[in-house]
Amino acid sequence: ASASQDGVVRLWEVSTGKTIRELTGHERSVDAVAFSPDGRLLASGSKDQTVRLWHVTTGAVVHVLAGHRSLINAVTFSPDGSTLASASYGEVILWDVESASQQLVYDGGRRKRGRVDFSPDGLTVASISGTEIVLWESMTGEELSRSGGDGCPVLDVAQSLDGRRLAAALSDNTIRLWDTALGQVSVTLASHTRKVSTVTMSSNGEMLASGSDDKTIQVWDTRTGERLLVLEGHRHPVNCLAFSPKDDVIASGSNDRTVRIWDVDTGTPLKTLEGHSRAIEGLTFSPDGSTLLTGSADDTLRLWAVKTGKLLATLDAKGRGVTSVAFGRSGRVFASGFNGSTIGVWETATGRMKHMLEGHTGSISSVLFTPNGKTLISASTDGTVWLWDLESGQSNLQLAGHLYRVTGMS
């Protein structure tokens, strides 16, 4: 399902790329969509201040939920599908899906609720805005914890794979660590001297790394809040971080045009990777951790051997800024989206471009491999989502029909 500024929700048949049906009824832009856990219902939230529940099979409107005083920014179902949460400026409302009645209204003040999520067990609800994260008890509406506030935007978030820990980087130079099982902030990390622009969690959730405009990377124990390491060496703000798959090293990218690799146990700088001529905007490890992919504002991507620091390949984007990168599950190929309308699919071992995928008419906003590694999905500012067969390099599906850029997918 996709939502758009044209006020229409569209359902697509993935195998054929055909529009199954268009769901009309909203009077303004639709900004959020979500399927129920069993796939029978679809919820849509709109700037017309209503939430609509649709029957997926028939396209019929099941309920129109009215009660918000402002535009709807987010919708999500509880894990058992019995409750729907919708968020707008100043409030989160819980609805009983069967009766369409309001169960609870969480008054969050006049702040935009930009995202709302249930915990895996459905016991808590987190509402996230530009300036704060609030945890609520879903059954009673009791506010369990509030972080941010005081006009401090949330700049980045990271979550452990088990969903038990959430970290939020704030513009007041601090990081809030949440224990989502308890529904409360476990610790506030206040050590950076300038804003924290990026955070990332280790795969086991026990470590957090933060990068800041103060030019440092700091590593924390998420269980105790103890600062384990301060990594110094970058000459300009740190833009991006990544743990290796084994959590034994960290890679960092900076405005100083360098990438640094650090030993997690000791904090020792292992490698400094130089070659990019502008800021590093993104980086990621291959699934086996042997290769690091970096993307830069200099319109290039680079592949590095993590163990030796050797440059394996420089990939010329030919004047296109790199907007997104992703490794395939096997690590043998990766994809890059560009500010232009094209996508590159590359062989990791050789650095050879296997396919240049063309068809979009707007910049590529994201690329993603399907779990089986056979298909690449791309989303664009042209309002379409394309699926690409990686064997042939041909698109086997184009989801088109919106008049404007796509604002939500589920």
CSV table of C-alpha atoms in Angstrom, one decimal, residues 340-343 357-367 377-388 395 397-399:
chain,number,residue,atom,x,y,z
A,340,GLY,CA,20.1,11.7,-10.5
A,341,SER,CA,17.4,9.1,-11.5
A,342,THR,CA,19.7,6.1,-11.7
A,343,ILE,CA,20.8,3.2,-9.5
A,357,LEU,CA,19.2,0.8,-13.6
A,358,GLU,CA,17.3,3.5,-15.4
A,359,GLY,CA,13.7,4.4,-15.4
A,360,HIS,CA,13.0,6.7,-12.5
A,361,THR,CA,12.5,10.4,-13.4
A,362,GLY,CA,13.5,11.8,-10.0
A,363,SER,CA,16.3,11.3,-7.5
A,364,ILE,CA,16.6,8.0,-5.7
A,365,SER,CA,15.6,8.3,-2.1
A,366,SER,CA,16.4,4.7,-1.0
A,367,VAL,CA,17.5,1.3,-2.2
A,377,ILE,CA,13.6,-2.1,-4.5
A,378,SER,CA,14.1,1.6,-5.2
A,379,ALA,CA,12.0,4.6,-4.2
A,380,SER,CA,12.2,7.9,-5.8
A,381,THR,CA,11.1,11.5,-5.6
A,382,ASP,CA,9.2,11.0,-8.8
A,383,GLY,CA,6.5,9.3,-6.7
A,384,THR,CA,7.1,5.7,-7.8
A,385,VAL,CA,8.6,2.5,-6.4
A,386,TRP,CA,10.3,0.1,-8.7
A,387,LEU,CA,11.3,-3.5,-8.3
A,388,TRP,CA,14.3,-4.7,-10.3
A,395,SER,CA,12.5,-3.7,-13.9
A,397,LEU,CA,7.5,-3.9,-11.5
A,398,GLN,CA,6.7,-0.2,-11.5
A,399,LEU,CA,4.3,1.1,-8.9
